[in-house]
Coordinates of C-alpha atoms and ligand atoms in Angstrom, one line a residue:
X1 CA 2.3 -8.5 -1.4
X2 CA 1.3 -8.7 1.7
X3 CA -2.6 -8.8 3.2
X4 CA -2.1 -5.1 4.9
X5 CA -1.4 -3.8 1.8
X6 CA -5.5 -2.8 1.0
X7 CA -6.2 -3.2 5.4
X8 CA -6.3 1.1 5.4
X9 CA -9.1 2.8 3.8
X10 CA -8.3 6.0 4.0
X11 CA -11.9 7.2 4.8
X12 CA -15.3 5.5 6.3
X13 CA -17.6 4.2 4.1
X14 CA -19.3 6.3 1.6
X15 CA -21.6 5.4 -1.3
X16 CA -21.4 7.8 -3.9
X17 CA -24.2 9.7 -5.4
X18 CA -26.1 8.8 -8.2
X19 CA -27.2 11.6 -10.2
X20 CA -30.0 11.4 -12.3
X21 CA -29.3 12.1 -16.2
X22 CA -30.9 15.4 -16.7
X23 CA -29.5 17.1 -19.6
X24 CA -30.1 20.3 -19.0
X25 CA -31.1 22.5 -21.6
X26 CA -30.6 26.7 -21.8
X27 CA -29.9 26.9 -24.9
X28 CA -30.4 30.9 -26.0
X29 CA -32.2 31.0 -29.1
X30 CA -32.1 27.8 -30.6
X31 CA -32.2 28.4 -33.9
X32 CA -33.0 32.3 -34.1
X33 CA -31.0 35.1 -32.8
X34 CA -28.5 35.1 -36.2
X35 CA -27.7 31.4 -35.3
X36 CA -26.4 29.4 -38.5
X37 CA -28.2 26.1 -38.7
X38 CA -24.6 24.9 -39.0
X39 CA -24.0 26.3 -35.7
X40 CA -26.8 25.2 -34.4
X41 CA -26.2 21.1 -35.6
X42 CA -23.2 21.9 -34.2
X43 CA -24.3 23.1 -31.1
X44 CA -26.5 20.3 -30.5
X45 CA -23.3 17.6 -31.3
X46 CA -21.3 19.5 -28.6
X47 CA -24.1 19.1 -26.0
X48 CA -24.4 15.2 -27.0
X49 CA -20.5 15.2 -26.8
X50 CA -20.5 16.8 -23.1
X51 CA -23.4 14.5 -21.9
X52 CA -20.9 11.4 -23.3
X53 CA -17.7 12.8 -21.7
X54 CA -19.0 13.7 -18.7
X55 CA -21.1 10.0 -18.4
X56 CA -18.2 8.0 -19.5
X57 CA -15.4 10.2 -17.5
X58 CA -17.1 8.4 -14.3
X59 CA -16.1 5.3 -16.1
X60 CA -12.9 3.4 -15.6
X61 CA -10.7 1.8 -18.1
X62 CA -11.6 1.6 -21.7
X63 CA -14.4 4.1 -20.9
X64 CA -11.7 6.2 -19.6
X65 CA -9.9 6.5 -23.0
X66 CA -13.4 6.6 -24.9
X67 CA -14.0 9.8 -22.6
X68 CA -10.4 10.9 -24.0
X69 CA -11.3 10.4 -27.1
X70 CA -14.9 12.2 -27.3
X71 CA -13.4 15.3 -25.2
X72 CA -11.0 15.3 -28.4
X73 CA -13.5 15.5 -30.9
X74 CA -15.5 17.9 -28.6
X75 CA -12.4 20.1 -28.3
X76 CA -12.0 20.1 -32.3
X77 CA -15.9 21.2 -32.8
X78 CA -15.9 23.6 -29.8
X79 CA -12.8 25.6 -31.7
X80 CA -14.7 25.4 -35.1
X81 CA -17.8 27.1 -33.6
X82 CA -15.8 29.6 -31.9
X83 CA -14.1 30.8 -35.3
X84 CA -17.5 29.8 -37.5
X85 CA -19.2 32.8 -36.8
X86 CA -19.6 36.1 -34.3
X87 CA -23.0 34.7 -33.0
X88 CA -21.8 32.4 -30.2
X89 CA -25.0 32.1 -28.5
X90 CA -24.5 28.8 -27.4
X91 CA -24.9 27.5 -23.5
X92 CA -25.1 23.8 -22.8
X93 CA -25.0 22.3 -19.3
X94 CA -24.8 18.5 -18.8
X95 CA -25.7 17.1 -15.6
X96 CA -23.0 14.2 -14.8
X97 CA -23.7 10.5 -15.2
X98 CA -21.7 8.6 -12.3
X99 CA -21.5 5.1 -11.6
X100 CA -22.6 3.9 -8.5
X101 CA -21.0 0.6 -6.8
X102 CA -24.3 -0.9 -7.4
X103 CA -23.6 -0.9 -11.0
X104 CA -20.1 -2.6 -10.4
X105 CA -20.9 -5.3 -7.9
X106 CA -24.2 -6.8 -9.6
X107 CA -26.0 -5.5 -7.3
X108 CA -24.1 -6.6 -3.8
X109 CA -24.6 -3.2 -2.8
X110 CA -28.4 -2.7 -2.5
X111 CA -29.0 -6.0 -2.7
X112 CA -26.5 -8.3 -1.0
X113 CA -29.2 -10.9 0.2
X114 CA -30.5 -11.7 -3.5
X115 CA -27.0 -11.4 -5.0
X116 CA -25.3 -13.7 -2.6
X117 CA -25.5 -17.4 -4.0
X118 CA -25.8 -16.3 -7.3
X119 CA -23.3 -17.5 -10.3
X120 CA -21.2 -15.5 -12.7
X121 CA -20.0 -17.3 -15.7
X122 CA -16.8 -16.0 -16.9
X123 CA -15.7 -14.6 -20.3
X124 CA -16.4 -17.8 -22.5
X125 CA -12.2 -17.7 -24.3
X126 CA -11.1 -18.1 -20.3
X127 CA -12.5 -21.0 -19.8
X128 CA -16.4 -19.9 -18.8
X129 CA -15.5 -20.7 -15.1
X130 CA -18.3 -20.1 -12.8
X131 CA -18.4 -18.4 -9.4
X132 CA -20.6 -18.1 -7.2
X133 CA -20.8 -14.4 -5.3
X134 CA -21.2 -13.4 -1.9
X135 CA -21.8 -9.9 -0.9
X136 CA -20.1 -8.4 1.9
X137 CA -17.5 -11.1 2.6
X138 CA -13.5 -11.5 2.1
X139 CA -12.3 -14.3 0.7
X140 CA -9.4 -15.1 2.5
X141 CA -5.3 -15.7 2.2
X142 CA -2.5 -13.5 1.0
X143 CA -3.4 -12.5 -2.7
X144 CA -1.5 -13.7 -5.8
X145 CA -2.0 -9.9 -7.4
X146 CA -4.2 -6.8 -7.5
X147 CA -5.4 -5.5 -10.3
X148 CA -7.8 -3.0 -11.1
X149 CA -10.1 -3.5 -13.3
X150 CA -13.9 -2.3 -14.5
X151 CA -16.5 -3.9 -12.2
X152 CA -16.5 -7.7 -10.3
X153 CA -17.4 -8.9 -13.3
X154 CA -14.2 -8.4 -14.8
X155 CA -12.1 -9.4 -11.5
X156 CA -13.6 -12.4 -12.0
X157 CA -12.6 -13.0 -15.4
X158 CA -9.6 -12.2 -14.3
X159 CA -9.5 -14.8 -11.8
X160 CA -9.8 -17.4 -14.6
X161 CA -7.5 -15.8 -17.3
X162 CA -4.9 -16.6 -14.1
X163 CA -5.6 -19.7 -13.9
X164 CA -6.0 -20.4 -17.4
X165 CA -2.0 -19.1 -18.5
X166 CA -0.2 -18.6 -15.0
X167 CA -0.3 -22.9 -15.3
X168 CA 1.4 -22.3 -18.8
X169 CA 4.9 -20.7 -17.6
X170 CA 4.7 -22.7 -13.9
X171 CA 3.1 -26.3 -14.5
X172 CA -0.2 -27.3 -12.4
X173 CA 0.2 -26.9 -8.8
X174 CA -1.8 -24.8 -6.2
X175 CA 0.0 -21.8 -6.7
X176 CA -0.9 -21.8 -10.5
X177 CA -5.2 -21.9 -9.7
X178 CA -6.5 -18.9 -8.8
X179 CA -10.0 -19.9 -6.6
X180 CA -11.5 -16.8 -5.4
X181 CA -11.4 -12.8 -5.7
X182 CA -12.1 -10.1 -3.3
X183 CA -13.6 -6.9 -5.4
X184 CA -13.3 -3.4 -3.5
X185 CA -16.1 -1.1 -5.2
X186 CA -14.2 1.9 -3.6
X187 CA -11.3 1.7 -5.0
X188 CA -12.1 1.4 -8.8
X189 CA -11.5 5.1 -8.3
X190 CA -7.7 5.0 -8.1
X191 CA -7.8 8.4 -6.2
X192 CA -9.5 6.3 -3.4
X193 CA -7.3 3.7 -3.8
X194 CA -4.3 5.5 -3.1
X195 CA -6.2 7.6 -0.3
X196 CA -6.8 3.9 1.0
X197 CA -2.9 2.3 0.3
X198 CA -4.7 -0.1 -2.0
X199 CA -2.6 -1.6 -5.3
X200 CA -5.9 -2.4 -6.6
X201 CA -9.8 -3.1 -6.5
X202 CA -9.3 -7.0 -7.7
X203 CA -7.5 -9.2 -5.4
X204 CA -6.8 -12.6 -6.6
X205 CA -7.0 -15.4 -4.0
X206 CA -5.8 -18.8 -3.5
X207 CA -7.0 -22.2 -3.0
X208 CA -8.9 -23.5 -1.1
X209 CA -11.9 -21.5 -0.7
X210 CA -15.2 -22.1 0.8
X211 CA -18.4 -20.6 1.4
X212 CA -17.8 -20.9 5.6
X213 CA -14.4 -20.0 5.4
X214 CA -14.8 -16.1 3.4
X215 CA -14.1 -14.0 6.1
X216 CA -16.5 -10.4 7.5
X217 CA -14.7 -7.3 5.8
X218 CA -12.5 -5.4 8.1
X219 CA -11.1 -2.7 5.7
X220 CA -13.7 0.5 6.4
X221 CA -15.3 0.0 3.1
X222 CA -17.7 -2.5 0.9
X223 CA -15.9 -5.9 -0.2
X224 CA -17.5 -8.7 -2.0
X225 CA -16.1 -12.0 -2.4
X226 CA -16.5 -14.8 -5.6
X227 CA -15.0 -18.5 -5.2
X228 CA -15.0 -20.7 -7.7
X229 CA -18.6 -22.5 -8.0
X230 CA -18.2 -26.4 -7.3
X231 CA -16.0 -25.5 -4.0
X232 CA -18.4 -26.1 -1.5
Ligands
NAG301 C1 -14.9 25.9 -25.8 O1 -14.2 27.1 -26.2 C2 -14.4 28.2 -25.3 C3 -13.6 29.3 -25.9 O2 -13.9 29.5 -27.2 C4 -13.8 27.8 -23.9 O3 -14.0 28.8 -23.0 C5 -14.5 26.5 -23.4 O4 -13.9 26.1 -22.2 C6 -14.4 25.4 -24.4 N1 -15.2 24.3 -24.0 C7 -14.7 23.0 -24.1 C8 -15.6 22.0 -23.6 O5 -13.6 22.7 -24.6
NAG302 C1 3.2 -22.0 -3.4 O1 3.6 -20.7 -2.8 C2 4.0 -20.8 -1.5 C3 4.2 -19.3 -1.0 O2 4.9 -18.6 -1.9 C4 5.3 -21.6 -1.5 O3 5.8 -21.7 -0.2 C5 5.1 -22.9 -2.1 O4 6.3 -23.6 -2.2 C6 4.4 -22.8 -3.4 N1 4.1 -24.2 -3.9 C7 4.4 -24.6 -5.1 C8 3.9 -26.0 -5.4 O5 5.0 -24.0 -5.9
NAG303 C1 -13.6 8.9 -3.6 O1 -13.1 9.7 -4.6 C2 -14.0 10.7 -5.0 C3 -13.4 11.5 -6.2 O2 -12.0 11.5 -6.1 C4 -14.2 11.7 -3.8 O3 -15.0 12.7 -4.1 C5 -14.7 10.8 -2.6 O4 -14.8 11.6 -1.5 C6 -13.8 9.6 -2.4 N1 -14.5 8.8 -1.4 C7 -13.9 8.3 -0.3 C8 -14.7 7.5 0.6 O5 -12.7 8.6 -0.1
NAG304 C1 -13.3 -24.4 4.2 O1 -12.0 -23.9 4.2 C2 -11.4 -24.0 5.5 C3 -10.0 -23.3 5.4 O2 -9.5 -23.3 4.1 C4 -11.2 -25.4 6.0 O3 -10.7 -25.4 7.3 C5 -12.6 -26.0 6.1 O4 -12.5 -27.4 6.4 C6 -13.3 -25.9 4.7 N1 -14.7 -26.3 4.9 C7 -15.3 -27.1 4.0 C8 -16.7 -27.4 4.2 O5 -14.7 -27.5 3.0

């Protein structure tokens, strides 16, 4: 891989939206109007369900397949109201849930002053490495892999589980420690990824790494960098 593989984003910078939770509610005669009081606890587990797909459908990952899995069970209950009885009186709207980059990078997108300096301990089984963040910087060299995965958080973990087994097939050396990631809030959305040519929104970096050595962003969109906490 080279470093010009995630060097196009496809378009400028853009934060998504957050939309407030509203669960909107016309619902036609709750419980009058010939409506069953099964269909109506039914009715009310179908708007829960949409509220849950559409939240977790801005997800990535395992929320991804939990979305899956709801709209399943929201398909199943959705056919057994519509043969339960003539009285389909139901109408439930769901306002969507999304994710803003905020809520993947800790915060390095409002807040990149407070965030920067700040330490991440990772998943305790890979080793509970710590980084340090810094918001709005690239840490630099040509990446051992991309990856996406959920949020920094978890690019960071995934820094260490490198480093924790990569050393197990290749011995110790300075290929085998990962020291540093780059995390691409953008392109957790693997539509914008491909729209920017990027194999990922987790770049693993090598040593060494330093604080004055991460590099500005040059790729049209929000980066953060993490290095390894203990390298200066
Ligand atoms: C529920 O079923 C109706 C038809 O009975 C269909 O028009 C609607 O799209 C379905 N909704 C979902 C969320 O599956
Ligand atoms: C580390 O990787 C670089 C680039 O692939 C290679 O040139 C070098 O020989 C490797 N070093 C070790 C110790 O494997
Ligand atoms: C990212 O993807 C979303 C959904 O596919 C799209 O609406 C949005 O415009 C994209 N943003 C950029 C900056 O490409
Ligand atoms: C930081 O890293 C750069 C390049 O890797 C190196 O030239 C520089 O000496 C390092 N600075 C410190 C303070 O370690």
């Amino acid at each position: 891989m080279t470093p010009t593989a995630y060097m196009t984003a496809g378009s400028p910078y853009a934060q998504q939206t957050l939309a407030e939770p509203s669960v909107g509610k016309s619902r036609k005669g709750t419980i009058c109007c010939g409506c069953s009081l099964l269909i109506f606890v039914l009715s009310s587990i179908i708007a829960f369900l949409s509220a849950a797909v559409i939240g977790l459908a801005a997800g990535t990952g395992i929320e991804a397949s939990r979305a899956n899995d709801v709209a399943n069970q929201l398909a199943v209950l959705n056919s057994s109201i519509a043969t339960s009885g003539p009285t389909k009186t139901t109408t439930v709207t769901a306002a969507a849930t999304a994710t803003s980059w905020n809520d993947l990078d800790n915060g390095c997108s409002d807040n990149p002053t407070s965030i920067t300096g700040t330490t991440y301990t990772s998943f305790s089984l890979l080793g509970g490495l710590k980084f340090t963040m810094y918001c709005n910087k690239d840490a630099p060299g040509t990446p051992y892999m991309s990856l996406f995965v959920a949020n920094m958080n978890t690019c960071m973990d995934a820094c260490a589980a490198y480093s924790k087994y990569i050393p197990t097939f290749f011995g110790n050396n300075k290929n085998t420690t990962c020291a540093g990631v780059s995390f691409i809030p953008l392109w957790t959305n693997k539509a914008n990824a491909t729209a920017g040519g990027a194999p990922g929104n987790c770049y693993l970096k090598p040593a060494p790494q330093n604080a004055t050595a991460l590099e500005d962003p040059n790729i049209g969109t929000e980066c953060h960098a993490a290095i390894l906490a203990g390298n200066s």
